[in-house]
mmCIF file of C-alpha atoms in Angstrom:
data_model
loop_
_atom_site.group_PDB
_atom_site.id
_atom_site.type_symbol
_atom_site.label_atom_id
_atom_site.label_comp_id
_atom_site.label_asym_id
_atom_site.label_seq_id
_atom_site.Cartn_x
_atom_site.Cartn_y
_atom_site.Cartn_z
ATOM 1 C CA PRO S 1 -131.970 83.839 52.166
ATOM 2 C CA ARG S 2 -132.001 80.435 50.364
ATOM 3 C CA PRO S 3 -133.506 80.665 46.812
ATOM 4 C CA SER S 4 -136.809 78.955 46.195
ATOM 5 C CA ARG S 5 -137.000 75.610 44.351
ATOM 6 C CA ALA S 6 -138.475 77.330 41.311
ATOM 7 C CA GLY S 7 -135.519 79.637 41.079
ATOM 8 C CA ARG S 8 -132.844 76.985 41.257
ATOM 9 C CA CYS S 9 -130.827 76.176 38.115
ATOM 10 C CA ALA S 10 -129.855 72.574 37.162
ATOM 11 C CA PHE S 11 -126.438 72.131 35.561
ATOM 12 C CA THR S 12 -125.416 68.968 33.667
ATOM 13 C CA ASN S 13 -121.983 67.702 32.766
ATOM 14 C CA PRO S 14 -121.633 67.619 28.935
ATOM 15 C CA ALA S 15 -119.037 64.819 29.088
ATOM 16 C CA ARG S 16 -121.344 62.630 31.176
ATOM 17 C CA SER S 17 -124.271 63.269 28.794
ATOM 18 C CA SER S 18 -122.099 62.277 25.796
ATOM 19 C CA ASP S 19 -121.050 59.083 27.587
ATOM 20 C CA HIS S 20 -124.678 58.164 28.221
ATOM 21 C CA THR S 21 -125.574 58.714 24.540
ATOM 22 C CA HIS S 22 -122.628 56.600 23.400
ATOM 23 C CA MET S 23 -123.573 53.814 25.791
ATOM 24 C CA ALA S 24 -127.161 53.875 24.546
ATOM 25 C CA GLU S 25 -126.025 53.655 20.915
ATOM 26 C CA LEU S 26 -123.648 50.810 21.772
ATOM 27 C CA ALA S 27 -126.395 48.930 23.586
ATOM 28 C CA GLY S 28 -128.722 49.397 20.606
ATOM 29 C CA ALA S 29 -126.084 48.140 18.170
ATOM 30 C CA GLN S 30 -125.432 45.100 20.351
ATOM 31 C CA ALA S 31 -129.145 44.344 20.537
ATOM 32 C CA LEU S 32 -129.463 44.562 16.735
ATOM 33 C CA GLU S 33 -126.447 42.323 16.238
ATOM 34 C CA ALA S 34 -127.846 39.763 18.677
ATOM 35 C CA HIS S 35 -131.197 39.822 16.868
ATOM 36 C CA ARG S 36 -129.477 39.392 13.496
ATOM 37 C CA THR S 37 -127.418 36.469 14.825
ATOM 38 C CA ASN S 38 -130.552 34.772 16.146
ATOM 39 C CA GLU S 39 -132.352 35.231 12.818
ATOM 40 C CA GLU S 40 -129.404 33.781 10.881
ATOM 41 C CA ALA S 41 -129.266 30.791 13.238
ATOM 42 C CA ARG S 42 -132.977 30.199 12.721
ATOM 43 C CA SER S 43 -132.642 30.453 8.934
ATOM 44 C CA ARG S 44 -129.798 27.914 8.903
ATOM 45 C CA LYS S 45 -132.031 25.339 10.576
ATOM 46 C CA VAL S 46 -134.355 25.403 7.543
ATOM 47 C CA TRP S 47 -131.776 23.958 5.126
ATOM 48 C CA LEU S 48 -130.703 20.337 5.085
ATOM 49 C CA HIS S 49 -127.154 19.545 3.968
ATOM 50 C CA ALA S 50 -128.038 16.416 2.030
ATOM 51 C CA TRP S 51 -124.678 15.872 0.345
ATOM 52 C CA HIS S 52 -121.338 17.603 0.024
ATOM 53 C CA ASP S 53 -118.396 16.442 -2.077
ATOM 54 C CA PRO S 54 -115.342 18.745 -1.988
ATOM 55 C CA VAL S 55 -113.664 16.936 -4.916
ATOM 56 C CA ALA S 56 -116.653 16.793 -7.284
ATOM 57 C CA SER S 57 -115.248 19.729 -9.326
ATOM 58 C CA LEU S 58 -118.690 20.750 -10.597
ATOM 59 C CA ARG S 59 -118.686 24.269 -12.013
ATOM 60 C CA ALA S 60 -121.882 25.092 -13.855
ATOM 61 C CA PHE S 61 -124.294 27.971 -14.354
ATOM 62 C CA SER S 62 -127.935 27.765 -13.272
ATOM 63 C CA PRO S 63 -129.377 27.120 -16.782
ATOM 64 C CA CYS S 64 -127.056 24.075 -17.004
ATOM 65 C CA VAL S 65 -128.509 22.260 -13.962
ATOM 66 C CA ARG S 66 -131.772 20.313 -14.239
ATOM 67 C CA LEU S 67 -133.775 17.566 -12.538
ATOM 68 C CA ALA S 68 -135.490 15.191 -14.974
ATOM 69 C CA ASP S 69 -137.191 11.813 -15.239
ATOM 70 C CA LEU S 70 -134.973 10.418 -17.988
ATOM 71 C CA ASN S 71 -136.426 6.895 -18.151
ATOM 72 C CA GLY S 72 -140.123 7.623 -17.580
ATOM 73 C CA ASP S 73 -140.163 5.630 -14.328
ATOM 74 C CA GLY S 74 -140.782 8.553 -11.935
ATOM 75 C CA ASP S 75 -137.190 8.562 -10.678
ATOM 76 C CA HIS S 76 -135.743 12.025 -11.246
ATOM 77 C CA LYS S 77 -132.030 12.418 -11.808
ATOM 78 C CA LEU S 78 -129.701 15.393 -11.615
ATOM 79 C CA LEU S 79 -128.187 16.644 -14.881
ATOM 80 C CA VAL S 80 -125.188 18.973 -14.763
ATOM 81 C CA ALA S 81 -123.414 20.382 -17.818
ATOM 82 C CA GLY S 82 -120.152 21.766 -16.439
ATOM 83 C CA GLN S 83 -117.757 24.310 -17.817
ATOM 84 C CA ASP S 84 -115.238 21.486 -18.284
ATOM 85 C CA ARG S 85 -117.385 20.409 -21.282
ATOM 86 C CA LYS S 86 -118.815 17.324 -19.620
ATOM 87 C CA LEU S 87 -122.446 16.291 -19.143
ATOM 88 C CA ARG S 88 -122.839 14.384 -15.875
ATOM 89 C CA VAL S 89 -125.930 12.511 -14.696
ATOM 90 C CA TYR S 90 -126.348 11.708 -10.991
ATOM 91 C CA LYS S 91 -128.763 9.386 -9.261
ATOM 92 C CA GLY S 92 -128.692 10.393 -5.631
ATOM 93 C CA THR S 93 -124.981 10.766 -4.916
ATOM 94 C CA ASN S 94 -123.827 8.265 -7.549
ATOM 95 C CA LEU S 95 -122.494 9.274 -10.954
ATOM 96 C CA LEU S 96 -124.415 7.332 -13.637
ATOM 97 C CA SER S 97 -122.871 8.637 -16.838
ATOM 98 C CA GLU S 98 -120.505 11.225 -18.221
ATOM 99 C CA ASN S 99 -120.501 12.529 -21.794
ATOM 100 C CA LEU S 100 -118.006 14.868 -23.447
ATOM 101 C CA LEU S 101 -119.274 18.005 -25.188
ATOM 102 C CA LEU S 102 -117.708 19.724 -28.182
ATOM 103 C CA ASP S 103 -118.107 23.201 -26.692
ATOM 104 C CA ALA S 104 -118.852 24.950 -23.396
ATOM 105 C CA PRO S 105 -122.564 24.444 -22.545
ATOM 106 C CA THR S 106 -124.974 27.339 -22.159
ATOM 107 C CA ALA S 107 -128.263 25.618 -21.237
ATOM 108 C CA ILE S 108 -130.033 22.289 -20.665
ATOM 109 C CA ALA S 109 -133.658 21.401 -21.423
ATOM 110 C CA VAL S 110 -135.699 18.201 -21.165
ATOM 111 C CA PHE S 111 -138.669 17.740 -23.526
ATOM 112 C CA TYR S 112 -140.988 15.017 -24.835
ATOM 113 C CA PRO S 113 -140.981 14.652 -28.647
ATOM 114 C CA GLU S 114 -144.164 12.558 -28.686
ATOM 115 C CA ALA S 115 -147.332 12.178 -26.632
ATOM 116 C CA ARG S 116 -146.963 8.560 -25.561
ATOM 117 C CA ARG S 117 -147.308 7.349 -22.002
ATOM 118 C CA GLY S 118 -144.075 6.013 -20.555
ATOM 119 C CA ALA S 119 -141.929 7.276 -23.427
ATOM 120 C CA PRO S 120 -138.541 8.592 -22.280
ATOM 121 C CA PRO S 121 -137.849 12.283 -22.887
ATOM 122 C CA LEU S 122 -135.006 13.808 -24.836
ATOM 123 C CA THR S 123 -132.301 15.857 -23.136
ATOM 124 C CA ALA S 124 -131.034 18.841 -25.111
ATOM 125 C CA VAL S 125 -127.671 20.425 -24.275
ATOM 126 C CA ALA S 126 -126.898 23.731 -25.987
ATOM 127 C CA ALA S 127 -123.203 24.269 -26.702
ATOM 128 C CA GLY S 128 -121.910 26.758 -29.240
ATOM 129 C CA ARG S 129 -124.041 26.523 -32.371
ATOM 130 C CA HIS S 130 -125.156 22.965 -31.640
ATOM 131 C CA LEU S 131 -127.932 21.245 -29.724
ATOM 132 C CA PHE S 132 -126.856 17.798 -28.546
ATOM 133 C CA LEU S 133 -129.870 15.523 -28.003
ATOM 134 C CA TYR S 134 -129.652 12.487 -25.709
ATOM 135 C CA ARG S 135 -132.171 9.687 -25.275
ATOM 136 C CA SER S 136 -131.810 7.425 -22.223
ATOM 137 C CA LEU S 137 -128.328 8.876 -21.504
ATOM 138 C CA ARG S 138 -127.087 8.021 -25.008
ATOM 139 C CA PRO S 139 -126.259 10.430 -27.874
ATOM 140 C CA TYR S 140 -129.220 10.599 -30.227
ATOM 141 C CA TYR S 141 -128.991 13.594 -32.584
ATOM 142 C CA LYS S 142 -127.058 16.818 -33.184
ATOM 143 C CA PHE S 143 -128.932 19.889 -34.371
ATOM 144 C CA VAL S 144 -127.025 22.796 -35.923
ATOM 145 C CA LEU S 145 -128.378 26.345 -35.872
ATOM 146 C CA PRO S 146 -129.031 27.903 -39.287
ATOM 147 C CA ASP S 147 -126.490 30.485 -40.389
ATOM 148 C CA LEU S 148 -127.287 34.187 -40.219
ATOM 149 C CA PRO S 149 -127.536 36.247 -43.429
ATOM 150 C CA ILE S 150 -124.469 38.204 -44.546
ATOM 151 C CA ASP S 151 -124.958 41.937 -44.951
ATOM 152 C CA ARG S 152 -124.650 43.236 -48.508
ATOM 153 C CA ARG S 153 -121.921 45.769 -47.617
ATOM 154 C CA GLU S 154 -119.732 43.099 -46.054
ATOM 155 C CA SER S 155 -120.073 40.675 -48.964
ATOM 156 C CA GLU S 156 -119.385 43.453 -51.504
ATOM 157 C CA ALA S 157 -116.254 44.474 -49.588
ATOM 158 C CA TRP S 158 -114.844 40.945 -49.800
ATOM 159 C CA GLU S 159 -115.669 40.674 -53.502
ATOM 160 C CA GLU S 160 -114.392 44.072 -54.645
ATOM 161 C CA VAL S 161 -111.243 44.732 -52.605
ATOM 162 C CA ARG S 162 -110.069 41.208 -51.797
ATOM 163 C CA SER S 163 -106.682 41.841 -53.459
ATOM 164 C CA ASP S 164 -105.976 44.832 -51.194
ATOM 165 C CA ALA S 165 -105.977 43.783 -47.537
ATOM 166 C CA SER S 166 -105.593 47.344 -46.324
ATOM 167 C CA GLY S 167 -108.533 48.577 -48.373
ATOM 168 C CA LEU S 168 -110.608 45.575 -47.306
ATOM 169 C CA ARG S 169 -109.965 46.351 -43.643
ATOM 170 C CA SER S 170 -110.995 49.976 -44.182
ATOM 171 C CA ALA S 171 -114.236 48.953 -45.890
ATOM 172 C CA LEU S 172 -115.045 46.438 -43.136
ATOM 173 C CA ALA S 173 -114.268 49.027 -40.445
ATOM 174 C CA GLU S 174 -116.731 51.444 -42.058
ATOM 175 C CA ALA S 175 -119.384 48.732 -42.131
ATOM 176 C CA ARG S 176 -118.732 47.907 -38.473
ATOM 177 C CA ASP S 177 -118.968 51.564 -37.449
ATOM 178 C CA ALA S 178 -122.289 51.789 -39.294
ATOM 179 C CA GLY S 179 -123.718 49.167 -36.919
ATOM 180 C CA ILE S 180 -123.541 46.148 -39.232
ATOM 181 C CA ALA S 181 -123.002 42.788 -37.544
ATOM 182 C CA LEU S 182 -119.962 41.224 -39.213
ATOM 183 C CA SER S 183 -119.002 37.605 -39.649
ATOM 184 C CA ARG S 184 -116.256 36.009 -37.608
ATOM 185 C CA ARG S 185 -113.813 36.125 -40.525
ATOM 186 C CA SER S 186 -114.258 39.889 -40.899
ATOM 187 C CA ARG S 187 -113.846 40.476 -37.167
ATOM 188 C CA GLU S 188 -110.624 38.458 -37.117
ATOM 189 C CA LEU S 189 -109.320 40.393 -40.109
ATOM 190 C CA LEU S 190 -109.982 43.698 -38.342
ATOM 191 C CA ALA S 191 -108.148 42.367 -35.275
ATOM 192 C CA ALA S 192 -104.997 41.478 -37.261
ATOM 193 C CA VAL S 193 -101.840 42.944 -35.763
ATOM 194 C CA ASP S 194 -100.410 44.264 -39.042
ATOM 195 C CA ASP S 195 -100.904 44.241 -42.819
ATOM 196 C CA THR S 196 -98.706 41.141 -43.251
ATOM 197 C CA ALA S 197 -100.954 39.072 -41.019
ATOM 198 C CA ALA S 198 -104.006 40.517 -42.791
ATOM 199 C CA ASP S 199 -102.587 39.508 -46.209
ATOM 200 C CA GLU S 200 -102.074 35.940 -44.930
ATOM 201 C CA MET S 201 -105.649 35.738 -43.639
ATOM 202 C CA VAL S 202 -107.040 37.003 -46.938
ATOM 203 C CA ALA S 203 -104.958 34.476 -48.892
ATOM 204 C CA LEU S 204 -106.109 31.596 -46.703
ATOM 205 C CA SER S 205 -109.774 32.569 -47.180
ATOM 206 C CA GLU S 206 -109.520 32.381 -50.983
ATOM 207 C CA GLY S 207 -112.325 30.166 -52.283
ATOM 208 C CA VAL S 208 -113.921 29.716 -48.842
ATOM 209 C CA PRO S 209 -117.557 30.923 -48.707
ATOM 210 C CA LEU S 210 -118.336 33.772 -46.331
ATOM 211 C CA VAL S 211 -120.650 32.543 -43.575
ATOM 212 C CA ARG S 212 -121.923 33.992 -40.314
ATOM 213 C CA HIS S 213 -122.545 31.365 -37.653
ATOM 214 C CA ASP S 214 -124.990 31.832 -34.802
ATOM 215 C CA LEU S 215 -124.616 30.752 -31.150
ATOM 216 C CA VAL S 216 -127.137 29.566 -28.570
ATOM 217 C CA THR S 217 -127.557 31.886 -25.567
ATOM 218 C CA CYS S 218 -130.628 30.422 -23.812
ATOM 219 C CA MET S 219 -133.195 27.652 -24.172
ATOM 220 C CA GLU S 220 -136.626 26.724 -22.794
ATOM 221 C CA VAL S 221 -139.504 24.293 -23.478
ATOM 222 C CA LEU S 222 -143.006 25.106 -24.771
ATOM 223 C CA LYS S 223 -145.887 22.627 -24.500
ATOM 224 C CA LYS S 224 -147.531 21.806 -27.810
ATOM 225 C CA ASN S 225 -151.215 20.983 -27.169
ATOM 226 C CA LEU S 226 -151.583 19.585 -23.621
ATOM 227 C CA ASP S 227 -150.569 21.027 -20.269
ATOM 228 C CA GLU S 228 -149.286 17.779 -18.755
ATOM 229 C CA PRO S 229 -145.837 16.930 -17.331
ATOM 230 C CA ASP S 230 -145.152 14.340 -20.057
ATOM 231 C CA ALA S 231 -147.070 16.028 -22.895
ATOM 232 C CA CYS S 232 -145.525 16.662 -26.287
ATOM 233 C CA SER S 233 -143.338 19.767 -26.161
ATOM 234 C CA MET S 234 -141.062 21.897 -28.346
ATOM 235 C CA LEU S 235 -137.706 23.552 -27.802
ATOM 236 C CA VAL S 236 -137.450 27.348 -27.807
ATOM 237 C CA VAL S 237 -133.908 28.571 -28.513
ATOM 238 C CA GLY S 238 -132.505 32.104 -28.191
ATOM 239 C CA THR S 239 -129.406 32.996 -30.192
ATOM 240 C CA GLU S 240 -126.588 35.533 -30.238
ATOM 241 C CA GLY S 241 -128.006 37.015 -33.451
ATOM 242 C CA GLY S 242 -131.155 38.164 -31.649
ATOM 243 C CA GLN S 243 -133.349 35.357 -32.926
ATOM 244 C CA VAL S 244 -135.824 33.073 -31.171
ATOM 245 C CA HIS S 245 -136.305 29.693 -32.868
ATOM 246 C CA ILE S 246 -139.186 27.347 -32.088
ATOM 247 C CA LEU S 247 -138.181 23.830 -33.138
ATOM 248 C CA ASP S 248 -140.557 21.073 -34.139
ATOM 249 C CA PRO S 249 -141.310 18.374 -31.524
ATOM 250 C CA SER S 250 -138.526 16.121 -32.838
ATOM 251 C CA GLY S 251 -135.924 18.858 -32.283
ATOM 252 C CA LYS S 252 -134.509 18.362 -35.786
ATOM 253 C CA ALA S 253 -135.908 21.369 -37.684
ATOM 254 C CA VAL S 254 -136.978 24.967 -37.119
ATOM 255 C CA ALA S 255 -140.740 25.541 -37.130
ATOM 256 C CA GLU S 256 -140.776 29.318 -36.473
ATOM 257 C CA THR S 257 -138.208 32.106 -36.200
ATOM 258 C CA HIS S 258 -138.692 35.527 -34.616
ATOM 259 C CA THR S 259 -136.145 38.355 -34.643
ATOM 260 C CA LEU S 260 -135.669 40.593 -31.587
ATOM 261 C CA PRO S 261 -133.934 43.996 -31.341
ATOM 262 C CA SER S 262 -131.333 42.570 -28.929
ATOM 263 C CA THR S 263 -129.724 39.302 -27.894
ATOM 264 C CA PRO S 264 -131.933 37.250 -25.540
ATOM 265 C CA ALA S 265 -130.301 36.083 -22.317
ATOM 266 C CA PHE S 266 -133.277 34.367 -20.641
ATOM 267 C CA LEU S 267 -136.534 32.872 -21.900
ATOM 268 C CA ALA S 268 -139.823 32.103 -20.149
ATOM 269 C CA THR S 269 -142.754 30.338 -21.825
ATOM 270 C CA ALA S 270 -146.453 30.021 -21.030
ATOM 271 C CA GLY S 271 -149.485 28.474 -22.718
ATOM 272 C CA LEU S 272 -149.740 25.923 -25.523
ATOM 273 C CA LYS S 273 -148.265 26.236 -28.995
ATOM 274 C CA ALA S 274 -151.375 24.880 -30.725
ATOM 275 C CA VAL S 275 -153.794 27.082 -28.741
ATOM 276 C CA GLU S 276 -152.301 30.291 -27.319
ATOM 277 C CA TYR S 277 -148.824 30.958 -26.017
ATOM 278 C CA ARG S 278 -146.400 33.634 -24.819
ATOM 279 C CA ILE S 279 -142.607 33.690 -24.935
ATOM 280 C CA ALA S 280 -140.897 36.349 -22.822
ATOM 281 C CA ALA S 281 -137.287 37.151 -23.725
ATOM 282 C CA ALA S 282 -135.099 39.138 -21.323
ATOM 283 C CA CYS S 283 -132.424 40.728 -23.487
ATOM 284 C CA ARG S 284 -129.055 42.318 -22.876
ATOM 285 C CA ASP S 285 -130.381 45.818 -23.521
ATOM 286 C CA GLY S 286 -132.352 45.659 -20.259
ATOM 287 C CA ARG S 287 -135.723 45.144 -21.975
ATOM 288 C CA ILE S 288 -138.146 42.218 -21.981
ATOM 289 C CA TYR S 289 -139.789 41.440 -25.320
ATOM 290 C CA THR S 290 -142.809 39.187 -25.804
ATOM 291 C CA VAL S 291 -143.656 36.815 -28.651
ATOM 292 C CA LYS S 292 -147.434 36.272 -28.721
ATOM 293 C CA ASP S 293 -148.971 33.649 -30.995
ATOM 294 C CA GLY S 294 -146.371 33.952 -33.742
ATOM 295 C CA ALA S 295 -145.637 37.699 -33.620
ATOM 296 C CA VAL S 296 -143.335 39.967 -31.612
ATOM 297 C CA LEU S 297 -145.363 42.545 -29.684
ATOM 298 C CA PRO S 298 -144.327 46.160 -30.401
ATOM 299 C CA GLY S 299 -143.959 47.231 -26.754
ATOM 300 C CA ALA S 300 -141.259 46.118 -24.319
ATOM 301 C CA ILE S 301 -140.932 46.008 -20.529
ATOM 302 C CA GLU S 302 -138.185 48.197 -19.120
ATOM 303 C CA ALA S 303 -136.380 46.219 -16.412
ATOM 304 C CA GLY S 304 -134.185 49.185 -15.482
ATOM 305 C CA ALA S 305 -130.960 47.129 -15.496
ATOM 306 C CA THR S 306 -129.438 44.079 -17.144
ATOM 307 C CA PRO S 307 -131.489 40.963 -16.261
ATOM 308 C CA CYS S 308 -129.644 38.142 -14.498
ATOM 309 C CA GLY S 309 -132.570 35.718 -14.181
ATOM 310 C CA MET S 310 -136.211 35.271 -15.206
ATOM 311 C CA LEU S 311 -139.047 32.810 -14.678
ATOM 312 C CA ARG S 312 -142.824 32.525 -14.613
ATOM 313 C CA LEU S 313 -144.408 31.998 -11.215
ATOM 314 C CA GLY S 314 -147.024 29.536 -12.422
ATOM 315 C CA GLY S 315 -147.531 27.936 -15.818
ATOM 316 C CA GLY S 316 -150.670 29.655 -17.114
ATOM 317 C CA LEU S 317 -151.052 32.664 -19.371
ATOM 318 C CA ASP S 318 -152.080 34.746 -16.335
ATOM 319 C CA SER S 319 -148.913 33.886 -14.412
ATOM 320 C CA GLN S 320 -146.580 36.600 -13.166
ATOM 321 C CA LEU S 321 -143.210 37.174 -14.781
ATOM 322 C CA VAL S 322 -140.425 37.514 -12.201
ATOM 323 C CA VAL S 323 -137.141 39.141 -13.252
ATOM 324 C CA SER S 324 -133.964 39.690 -11.220
ATOM 325 C CA THR S 325 -131.491 42.362 -12.320
ATOM 326 C CA LEU S 326 -127.896 43.345 -11.659
ATOM 327 C CA ALA S 327 -129.218 46.385 -9.759
ATOM 328 C CA SER S 328 -129.992 44.067 -6.794
ATOM 329 C CA THR S 329 -133.732 44.164 -7.471
ATOM 330 C CA VAL S 330 -136.438 41.625 -8.260
ATOM 331 C CA HIS S 331 -139.474 42.798 -10.246
ATOM 332 C CA ALA S 332 -142.776 40.983 -10.813
ATOM 333 C CA TYR S 333 -144.897 41.875 -13.842
ATOM 334 C CA GLN S 334 -148.469 41.089 -14.766
ATOM 335 C CA PRO S 335 -149.251 39.469 -18.141
ATOM 336 C CA LYS S 336 -149.866 42.893 -19.742
ATOM 337 C CA GLY S 337 -146.540 44.275 -18.508
ATOM 338 C CA LYS S 338 -147.656 46.248 -15.451
ATOM 339 C CA ARG S 339 -145.304 45.939 -12.494
ATOM 340 C CA SER S 340 -146.889 44.221 -9.485
ATOM 341 C CA TYR S 341 -144.130 44.660 -6.910
ATOM 342 C CA SER S 342 -140.384 45.034 -6.475
ATOM 343 C CA ILE S 343 -138.006 43.573 -3.910
ATOM 344 C CA ARG S 344 -134.734 45.210 -2.987
ATOM 345 C CA LEU S 345 -131.907 42.734 -2.278
ATOM 346 C CA PRO S 346 -128.655 43.360 -0.392
ATOM 347 C CA GLU S 347 -126.756 42.178 -3.477
ATOM 348 C CA PRO S 348 -127.575 40.891 -6.993
ATOM 349 C CA ALA S 349 -129.227 37.485 -7.236
ATOM 350 C CA THR S 350 -127.220 34.736 -8.914
ATOM 351 C CA CYS S 351 -130.104 32.307 -9.437
ATOM 352 C CA LEU S 352 -133.854 32.043 -8.883
ATOM 353 C CA GLU S 353 -136.323 29.207 -9.083
ATOM 354 C CA ALA S 354 -140.050 28.658 -8.476
ATOM 355 C CA LEU S 355 -141.240 26.213 -5.813
ATOM 356 C CA GLU S 356 -144.767 24.832 -6.081
ATOM 357 C CA LEU S 357 -146.415 22.368 -3.688
ATOM 358 C CA ARG S 358 -149.584 20.516 -4.707
ATOM 359 C CA ARG S 359 -150.295 18.170 -1.827
ATOM 360 C CA THR S 360 -152.906 19.451 0.593
ATOM 361 C CA ARG S 361 -153.177 22.902 -0.961
ATOM 362 C CA SER S 362 -151.507 24.778 -3.743
ATOM 363 C CA ALA S 363 -148.577 26.862 -2.505
ATOM 364 C CA LYS S 364 -146.106 28.832 -4.609
ATOM 365 C CA ALA S 365 -142.807 30.382 -3.534
ATOM 366 C CA LEU S 366 -139.866 32.116 -5.138
ATOM 367 C CA LEU S 367 -136.390 30.862 -4.255
ATOM 368 C CA LEU S 368 -133.524 33.344 -4.623
ATOM 369 C CA GLY S 369 -129.825 32.694 -4.373
#
């Protein structure tokens, strides 16, 4: 007799089932790729290619590119300090001026030394241990960073064992291993290939004072007493020696100096110098330190990785601090240091900037590159 329907057994071909699964996975991958292609095509339509010059030879880091109203007439111009040690100023696509720099630039800032309507601002270009100030595209003043203090152990080594180059190198090596920051002369002496070269360096340094120069690593602008676009402002300079200098409005002298545990790489300011202000410094040790009203706060924000960019999303004291790191993450922190959110990126960000629109309604956005 023929078995009932309930007693029948269904057999499937394993090869055919595997083929169906593979085809389904392939179809899903194709659908995802098509969706990704459509999204990329839509994103490309947002950007306008305003100008492209393949022979411009502009190679500059993000802190060395600024837009500024140099003449006080409302016409903003593009300032680029390139790695070829040239400061270029563009109006539209035309090159207006080109100035040579004495060293490779590290940052550009535009500030107003006086509160006078229509007065042109000053452009500060940080290069090496100098700040080159320009007024109306012309050289105006050169500010030199103050030298760092020499450690007692280093100065005593040069005074006591100067006649013995080998002994001097041993004493300087012990000071270096103890964590003392040495001057450039001592570092070059330790890097000498042999004792003969060390003896020549010691002989050449006879009678030359031992100094320890500082270098600019980052620079920002802090408003003095009014929160206006053309209000009087002051330069804030971070240095290789772990110091943060606040210059006077003229940019010719240091008004305040604060020492940090590490070298600052990025600065972000908020508030007014004469009322209440904050200076956030993202340092190379992966921490963010804050200078509040003339004092360095004891706590620090742990970024989790080396910062590669920082800004304030908004200009007030209650604005969020946005930091991008080499771990392909972007963190936003509240004024008291609490993390608001984090964004995971497919790769580390190379630059970030804030976009704010104030026409019909206030809108803020974060641009990442």
